[in-house]
Amino acid sequence: ADNSVAQIQKKGYIVMGTSPDYPPYEFISKGKNGSQIYGADVELGKEIAKDLGVKLKVKAMGFDSLLVGLQTKKVDMVIAGMNENPQRAKSVDFSKSYYSSGLSLVINSGDAKKIHSYHDLEGKSVGAQIGTVQYDAVKKGIKNVKLKGIENINDLILALKSGKIAAIPMDTAVAQAYASHNPGLKIIGAKMPNQSSANNVAFAKGATSLKNAANHTIDKVNKQNLYVKKFVPTAAKYITDN
Ligand code: ARG
């Protein structure tokens, strides 16, 4: 049997890896004690830690380094608004789904008359976060697209505002957060082929007791709809304009 839970409990803390550029899932904001990582995923991480009887430590990494971070044991779990998919499941194990918000495109309000769906992006410059399912969806799903892969969503937003790219696909809750804090931006629904938007927690392969413990917490969270009713609203209070 694996001893992943025993190891965490012996350490007294669990390390959650995340890419804090994805409000309301995870983002950096100034709190009483300086800049800190907040987010609904952090609240979920705290709940998993609490049920294990340990403390939560949050480690910020680039989104495309998170799964390697699990394999090299830099982090014990990844909660990053991440979707399970067959390619990722080859290298890590996923929990049950804890949330799903859909897929949207963020565009400049000034382009709203020209861009109604991802078909209108054919031949245009589109930005996507490196390593995400959206990056692959744009690459495979939009004809003659000029795809700009950028590591951080905040930099993508700047590229969009300055007109370097015409659109960014992202999870709907995140698109809403950015649009509501940036008056010049607008969101449009974007059904792309092969897109699941269910979010799952990732674990190193073989950390089965830990994954089972997290699933137990997620069952409880889902039953009480805590992610939507408690975790997202708690996080939303800390989102600031940028
Ligand atoms: N849901 C997408 C994926 O799994 C994007 C997640 C990006 N997350 C982040 N924290 N920046 O690929």
PDB file of N, CA and C in Angstrom, residues 136-201:
ATOM      1  N   ASP A 136      -4.229  24.196 -26.692  1.00  0.00           N
ATOM      2  CA  ASP A 136      -4.391  23.122 -27.678  1.00  0.00           C
ATOM      3  C   ASP A 136      -5.659  23.300 -28.508  1.00  0.00           C
ATOM      4  N   ALA A 137      -6.732  23.756 -27.846  1.00  0.00           N
ATOM      5  CA  ALA A 137      -8.008  23.914 -28.555  1.00  0.00           C
ATOM      6  C   ALA A 137      -7.887  24.973 -29.656  1.00  0.00           C
ATOM      7  N   VAL A 138      -7.189  26.060 -29.361  1.00  0.00           N
ATOM      8  CA  VAL A 138      -7.007  27.116 -30.370  1.00  0.00           C
ATOM      9  C   VAL A 138      -6.145  26.584 -31.518  1.00  0.00           C
ATOM     10  N   LYS A 139      -5.071  25.903 -31.142  1.00  0.00           N
ATOM     11  CA  LYS A 139      -4.130  25.390 -32.136  1.00  0.00           C
ATOM     12  C   LYS A 139      -4.824  24.434 -33.106  1.00  0.00           C
ATOM     13  N   LYS A 140      -5.651  23.545 -32.553  1.00  0.00           N
ATOM     14  CA  LYS A 140      -6.303  22.537 -33.403  1.00  0.00           C
ATOM     15  C   LYS A 140      -7.602  23.023 -33.999  1.00  0.00           C
ATOM     16  N   GLY A 141      -8.269  23.961 -33.301  1.00  0.00           N
ATOM     17  CA  GLY A 141      -9.656  24.255 -33.670  1.00  0.00           C
ATOM     18  C   GLY A 141      -9.891  25.505 -34.506  1.00  0.00           C
ATOM     19  N   ILE A 142      -8.890  26.400 -34.622  1.00  0.00           N
ATOM     20  CA  ILE A 142      -9.124  27.644 -35.366  1.00  0.00           C
ATOM     21  C   ILE A 142      -8.197  27.689 -36.579  1.00  0.00           C
ATOM     22  N   LYS A 143      -8.806  27.823 -37.740  1.00  0.00           N
ATOM     23  CA  LYS A 143      -8.035  27.786 -38.987  1.00  0.00           C
ATOM     24  C   LYS A 143      -7.108  28.989 -39.134  1.00  0.00           C
ATOM     25  N   ASN A 144      -5.883  28.728 -39.577  1.00  0.00           N
ATOM     26  CA  ASN A 144      -4.895  29.785 -39.876  1.00  0.00           C
ATOM     27  C   ASN A 144      -4.678  30.757 -38.724  1.00  0.00           C
ATOM     28  N   VAL A 145      -4.881  30.283 -37.518  1.00  0.00           N
ATOM     29  CA  VAL A 145      -4.744  31.184 -36.374  1.00  0.00           C
ATOM     30  C   VAL A 145      -3.264  31.497 -36.132  1.00  0.00           C
ATOM     31  N   LYS A 146      -2.999  32.722 -35.670  1.00  0.00           N
ATOM     32  CA  LYS A 146      -1.638  33.043 -35.223  1.00  0.00           C
ATOM     33  C   LYS A 146      -1.664  32.942 -33.708  1.00  0.00           C
ATOM     34  N   LEU A 147      -1.215  31.810 -33.208  1.00  0.00           N
ATOM     35  CA  LEU A 147      -1.332  31.530 -31.776  1.00  0.00           C
ATOM     36  C   LEU A 147      -0.125  32.063 -31.008  1.00  0.00           C
ATOM     37  N   LYS A 148      -0.396  32.908 -30.001  1.00  0.00           N
ATOM     38  CA  LYS A 148       0.677  33.430 -29.153  1.00  0.00           C
ATOM     39  C   LYS A 148       0.577  32.779 -27.777  1.00  0.00           C
ATOM     40  N   GLY A 149       1.527  31.897 -27.472  1.00  0.00           N
ATOM     41  CA  GLY A 149       1.545  31.245 -26.164  1.00  0.00           C
ATOM     42  C   GLY A 149       2.306  32.096 -25.172  1.00  0.00           C
ATOM     43  N   ILE A 150       1.687  32.422 -24.054  1.00  0.00           N
ATOM     44  CA  ILE A 150       2.326  33.246 -23.021  1.00  0.00           C
ATOM     45  C   ILE A 150       2.157  32.508 -21.699  1.00  0.00           C
ATOM     46  N   GLU A 151       3.157  32.629 -20.798  1.00  0.00           N
ATOM     47  CA  GLU A 151       3.114  31.825 -19.572  1.00  0.00           C
ATOM     48  C   GLU A 151       2.067  32.297 -18.574  1.00  0.00           C
ATOM     49  N   ASN A 152       1.864  33.625 -18.499  1.00  0.00           N
ATOM     50  CA  ASN A 152       1.029  34.167 -17.431  1.00  0.00           C
ATOM     51  C   ASN A 152      -0.198  34.880 -17.998  1.00  0.00           C
ATOM     52  N   ILE A 153      -1.366  34.617 -17.409  1.00  0.00           N
ATOM     53  CA  ILE A 153      -2.610  35.202 -17.914  1.00  0.00           C
ATOM     54  C   ILE A 153      -2.597  36.730 -17.815  1.00  0.00           C
ATOM     55  N   ASN A 154      -1.958  37.267 -16.767  1.00  0.00           N
ATOM     56  CA  ASN A 154      -1.913  38.733 -16.640  1.00  0.00           C
ATOM     57  C   ASN A 154      -1.217  39.370 -17.835  1.00  0.00           C
ATOM     58  N   ASP A 155      -0.161  38.722 -18.338  1.00  0.00           N
ATOM     59  CA  ASP A 155       0.542  39.233 -19.518  1.00  0.00           C
ATOM     60  C   ASP A 155      -0.317  39.085 -20.779  1.00  0.00           C
ATOM     61  N   LEU A 156      -1.127  38.040 -20.823  1.00  0.00           N
ATOM     62  CA  LEU A 156      -2.057  37.879 -21.949  1.00  0.00           C
ATOM     63  C   LEU A 156      -3.070  39.025 -21.964  1.00  0.00           C
ATOM     64  N   ILE A 157      -3.561  39.378 -20.785  1.00  0.00           N
ATOM     65  CA  ILE A 157      -4.544  40.467 -20.681  1.00  0.00           C
ATOM     66  C   ILE A 157      -3.927  41.778 -21.186  1.00  0.00           C
ATOM     67  N   LEU A 158      -2.657  42.025 -20.804  1.00  0.00           N
ATOM     68  CA  LEU A 158      -1.977  43.239 -21.287  1.00  0.00           C
ATOM     69  C   LEU A 158      -1.840  43.214 -22.807  1.00  0.00           C
ATOM     70  N   ALA A 159      -1.501  42.047 -23.379  1.00  0.00           N
ATOM     71  CA  ALA A 159      -1.357  41.918 -24.834  1.00  0.00           C
ATOM     72  C   ALA A 159      -2.698  42.154 -25.530  1.00  0.00           C
ATOM     73  N   LEU A 160      -3.775  41.708 -24.896  1.00  0.00           N
ATOM     74  CA  LEU A 160      -5.107  41.917 -25.458  1.00  0.00           C
ATOM     75  C   LEU A 160      -5.467  43.399 -25.446  1.00  0.00           C
ATOM     76  N   LYS A 161      -5.254  44.044 -24.290  1.00  0.00           N
ATOM     77  CA  LYS A 161      -5.594  45.466 -24.159  1.00  0.00           C
ATOM     78  C   LYS A 161      -4.821  46.321 -25.154  1.00  0.00           C
ATOM     79  N   SER A 162      -3.568  45.933 -25.439  1.00  0.00           N
ATOM     80  CA  SER A 162      -2.767  46.743 -26.353  1.00  0.00           C
ATOM     81  C   SER A 162      -2.984  46.325 -27.807  1.00  0.00           C
ATOM     82  N   GLY A 163      -3.907  45.397 -28.035  1.00  0.00           N
ATOM     83  CA  GLY A 163      -4.267  45.030 -29.410  1.00  0.00           C
ATOM     84  C   GLY A 163      -3.315  44.058 -30.093  1.00  0.00           C
ATOM     85  N   LYS A 164      -2.359  43.502 -29.349  1.00  0.00           N
ATOM     86  CA  LYS A 164      -1.428  42.533 -29.951  1.00  0.00           C
ATOM     87  C   LYS A 164      -2.132  41.214 -30.272  1.00  0.00           C
ATOM     88  N   ILE A 165      -3.147  40.886 -29.508  1.00  0.00           N
ATOM     89  CA  ILE A 165      -3.959  39.696 -29.784  1.00  0.00           C
ATOM     90  C   ILE A 165      -5.427  40.102 -29.747  1.00  0.00           C
ATOM     91  N   ALA A 166      -6.272  39.297 -30.416  1.00  0.00           N
ATOM     92  CA  ALA A 166      -7.689  39.671 -30.528  1.00  0.00           C
ATOM     93  C   ALA A 166      -8.560  38.997 -29.481  1.00  0.00           C
ATOM     94  N   ALA A 167      -8.078  37.908 -28.910  1.00  0.00           N
ATOM     95  CA  ALA A 167      -8.909  37.168 -27.966  1.00  0.00           C
ATOM     96  C   ALA A 167      -8.059  36.236 -27.112  1.00  0.00           C
ATOM     97  N   ILE A 168      -8.593  35.885 -25.925  1.00  0.00           N
ATOM     98  CA  ILE A 168      -7.970  34.875 -25.059  1.00  0.00           C
ATOM     99  C   ILE A 168      -9.070  33.922 -24.580  1.00  0.00           C
ATOM    100  N   PRO A 169      -8.919  32.623 -24.848  1.00  0.00           N
ATOM    101  CA  PRO A 169      -9.883  31.678 -24.287  1.00  0.00           C
ATOM    102  C   PRO A 169      -9.476  31.300 -22.858  1.00  0.00           C
ATOM    103  N   MET A 170     -10.445  31.186 -21.979  1.00  0.00           N
ATOM    104  CA  MET A 170     -10.164  30.760 -20.593  1.00  0.00           C
ATOM    105  C   MET A 170     -11.434  30.258 -19.935  1.00  0.00           C
ATOM    106  N   ASP A 171     -11.292  29.660 -18.741  1.00  0.00           N
ATOM    107  CA  ASP A 171     -12.472  29.195 -18.029  1.00  0.00           C
ATOM    108  C   ASP A 171     -13.397  30.392 -17.758  1.00  0.00           C
ATOM    109  N   THR A 172     -14.718  30.158 -17.892  1.00  0.00           N
ATOM    110  CA  THR A 172     -15.693  31.250 -17.844  1.00  0.00           C
ATOM    111  C   THR A 172     -15.624  32.085 -16.568  1.00  0.00           C
ATOM    112  N   ALA A 173     -15.444  31.433 -15.427  1.00  0.00           N
ATOM    113  CA  ALA A 173     -15.408  32.194 -14.161  1.00  0.00           C
ATOM    114  C   ALA A 173     -14.255  33.200 -14.183  1.00  0.00           C
ATOM    115  N   VAL A 174     -13.160  32.833 -14.841  1.00  0.00           N
ATOM    116  CA  VAL A 174     -11.984  33.697 -14.906  1.00  0.00           C
ATOM    117  C   VAL A 174     -12.233  34.844 -15.890  1.00  0.00           C
ATOM    118  N   ALA A 175     -12.835  34.504 -17.026  1.00  0.00           N
ATOM    119  CA  ALA A 175     -13.191  35.526 -18.016  1.00  0.00           C
ATOM    120  C   ALA A 175     -14.099  36.577 -17.368  1.00  0.00           C
ATOM    121  N   GLN A 176     -15.054  36.113 -16.576  1.00  0.00           N
ATOM    122  CA  GLN A 176     -15.974  37.044 -15.893  1.00  0.00           C
ATOM    123  C   GLN A 176     -15.213  37.931 -14.910  1.00  0.00           C
ATOM    124  N   ALA A 177     -14.279  37.326 -14.175  1.00  0.00           N
ATOM    125  CA  ALA A 177     -13.519  38.106 -13.201  1.00  0.00           C
ATOM    126  C   ALA A 177     -12.699  39.185 -13.904  1.00  0.00           C
ATOM    127  N   TYR A 178     -12.001  38.827 -14.986  1.00  0.00           N
ATOM    128  CA  TYR A 178     -11.190  39.828 -15.687  1.00  0.00           C
ATOM    129  C   TYR A 178     -12.077  40.893 -16.338  1.00  0.00           C
ATOM    130  N   ALA A 179     -13.179  40.468 -16.963  1.00  0.00           N
ATOM    131  CA  ALA A 179     -14.045  41.447 -17.637  1.00  0.00           C
ATOM    132  C   ALA A 179     -14.685  42.403 -16.641  1.00  0.00           C
ATOM    133  N   SER A 180     -15.061  41.904 -15.460  1.00  0.00           N
ATOM    134  CA  SER A 180     -15.745  42.794 -14.530  1.00  0.00           C
ATOM    135  C   SER A 180     -14.779  43.776 -13.861  1.00  0.00           C
ATOM    136  N   HIS A 181     -13.467  43.470 -13.929  1.00  0.00           N
ATOM    137  CA  HIS A 181     -12.496  44.405 -13.355  1.00  0.00           C
ATOM    138  C   HIS A 181     -11.756  45.216 -14.420  1.00  0.00           C
ATOM    139  N   ASN A 182     -12.104  45.018 -15.685  1.00  0.00           N
ATOM    140  CA  ASN A 182     -11.498  45.762 -16.791  1.00  0.00           C
ATOM    141  C   ASN A 182     -12.602  46.224 -17.742  1.00  0.00           C
ATOM    142  N   PRO A 183     -13.049  47.461 -17.615  1.00  0.00           N
ATOM    143  CA  PRO A 183     -14.204  47.958 -18.377  1.00  0.00           C
ATOM    144  C   PRO A 183     -14.045  47.807 -19.895  1.00  0.00           C
ATOM    145  N   GLY A 184     -12.830  47.818 -20.414  1.00  0.00           N
ATOM    146  CA  GLY A 184     -12.623  47.710 -21.854  1.00  0.00           C
ATOM    147  C   GLY A 184     -12.735  46.298 -22.402  1.00  0.00           C
ATOM    148  N   LEU A 185     -12.957  45.329 -21.528  1.00  0.00           N
ATOM    149  CA  LEU A 185     -12.998  43.936 -21.974  1.00  0.00           C
ATOM    150  C   LEU A 185     -14.402  43.365 -21.905  1.00  0.00           C
ATOM    151  N   LYS A 186     -14.642  42.370 -22.762  1.00  0.00           N
ATOM    152  CA  LYS A 186     -15.975  41.772 -22.855  1.00  0.00           C
ATOM    153  C   LYS A 186     -15.794  40.263 -22.985  1.00  0.00           C
ATOM    154  N   ILE A 187     -16.756  39.497 -22.512  1.00  0.00           N
ATOM    155  CA  ILE A 187     -16.624  38.059 -22.700  1.00  0.00           C
ATOM    156  C   ILE A 187     -17.699  37.530 -23.635  1.00  0.00           C
ATOM    157  N   ILE A 188     -17.334  36.532 -24.431  1.00  0.00           N
ATOM    158  CA  ILE A 188     -18.327  35.850 -25.254  1.00  0.00           C
ATOM    159  C   ILE A 188     -18.193  34.349 -25.038  1.00  0.00           C
ATOM    160  N   GLY A 189     -19.296  33.645 -25.061  1.00  0.00           N
ATOM    161  CA  GLY A 189     -19.290  32.191 -24.892  1.00  0.00           C
ATOM    162  C   GLY A 189     -18.551  31.580 -26.066  1.00  0.00           C
ATOM    163  N   ALA A 190     -17.839  30.505 -25.841  1.00  0.00           N
ATOM    164  CA  ALA A 190     -17.051  29.931 -26.926  1.00  0.00           C
ATOM    165  C   ALA A 190     -17.056  28.425 -26.845  1.00  0.00           C
ATOM    166  N   LYS A 191     -17.932  27.808 -27.581  1.00  0.00           N
ATOM    167  CA  LYS A 191     -17.908  26.344 -27.616  1.00  0.00           C
ATOM    168  C   LYS A 191     -16.828  25.919 -28.588  1.00  0.00           C
ATOM    169  N   MET A 192     -15.808  25.263 -28.060  1.00  0.00           N
ATOM    170  CA  MET A 192     -14.754  24.755 -28.933  1.00  0.00           C
ATOM    171  C   MET A 192     -14.830  23.230 -28.924  1.00  0.00           C
ATOM    172  N   PRO A 193     -14.340  22.603 -29.983  1.00  0.00           N
ATOM    173  CA  PRO A 193     -14.411  21.140 -30.014  1.00  0.00           C
ATOM    174  C   PRO A 193     -13.580  20.501 -28.898  1.00  0.00           C
ATOM    175  N   ASN A 194     -13.988  19.345 -28.428  1.00  0.00           N
ATOM    176  CA  ASN A 194     -13.220  18.560 -27.439  1.00  0.00           C
ATOM    177  C   ASN A 194     -12.895  19.332 -26.167  1.00  0.00           C
ATOM    178  N   GLN A 195     -13.824  20.091 -25.676  1.00  0.00           N
ATOM    179  CA  GLN A 195     -13.539  20.863 -24.482  1.00  0.00           C
ATOM    180  C   GLN A 195     -14.378  20.406 -23.314  1.00  0.00           C
ATOM    181  N   SER A 196     -13.704  19.811 -22.313  1.00  0.00           N
ATOM    182  CA  SER A 196     -14.382  19.546 -21.061  1.00  0.00           C
ATOM    183  C   SER A 196     -13.951  20.665 -20.133  1.00  0.00           C
ATOM    184  N   SER A 197     -14.833  21.140 -19.285  1.00  0.00           N
ATOM    185  CA  SER A 197     -14.408  22.213 -18.393  1.00  0.00           C
ATOM    186  C   SER A 197     -14.523  21.830 -16.924  1.00  0.00           C
ATOM    187  N   ALA A 198     -14.537  20.521 -16.643  1.00  0.00           N
ATOM    188  CA  ALA A 198     -14.572  20.085 -15.246  1.00  0.00           C
ATOM    189  C   ALA A 198     -13.186  20.225 -14.637  1.00  0.00           C
ATOM    190  N   ASN A 199     -13.111  20.751 -13.427  1.00  0.00           N
ATOM    191  CA  ASN A 199     -11.832  20.958 -12.747  1.00  0.00           C
ATOM    192  C   ASN A 199     -11.575  19.860 -11.716  1.00  0.00           C
ATOM    193  N   ASN A 200     -10.334  19.399 -11.678  1.00  0.00           N
ATOM    194  CA  ASN A 200      -9.955  18.301 -10.788  1.00  0.00           C
ATOM    195  C   ASN A 200      -8.633  18.615 -10.091  1.00  0.00           C
ATOM    196  N   VAL A 201      -8.415  17.977  -8.946  1.00  0.00           N
ATOM    197  CA  VAL A 201      -7.137  18.113  -8.238  1.00  0.00           C
ATOM    198  C   VAL A 201      -6.199  17.013  -8.758  1.00  0.00           C
TER     199      VAL A 201
END
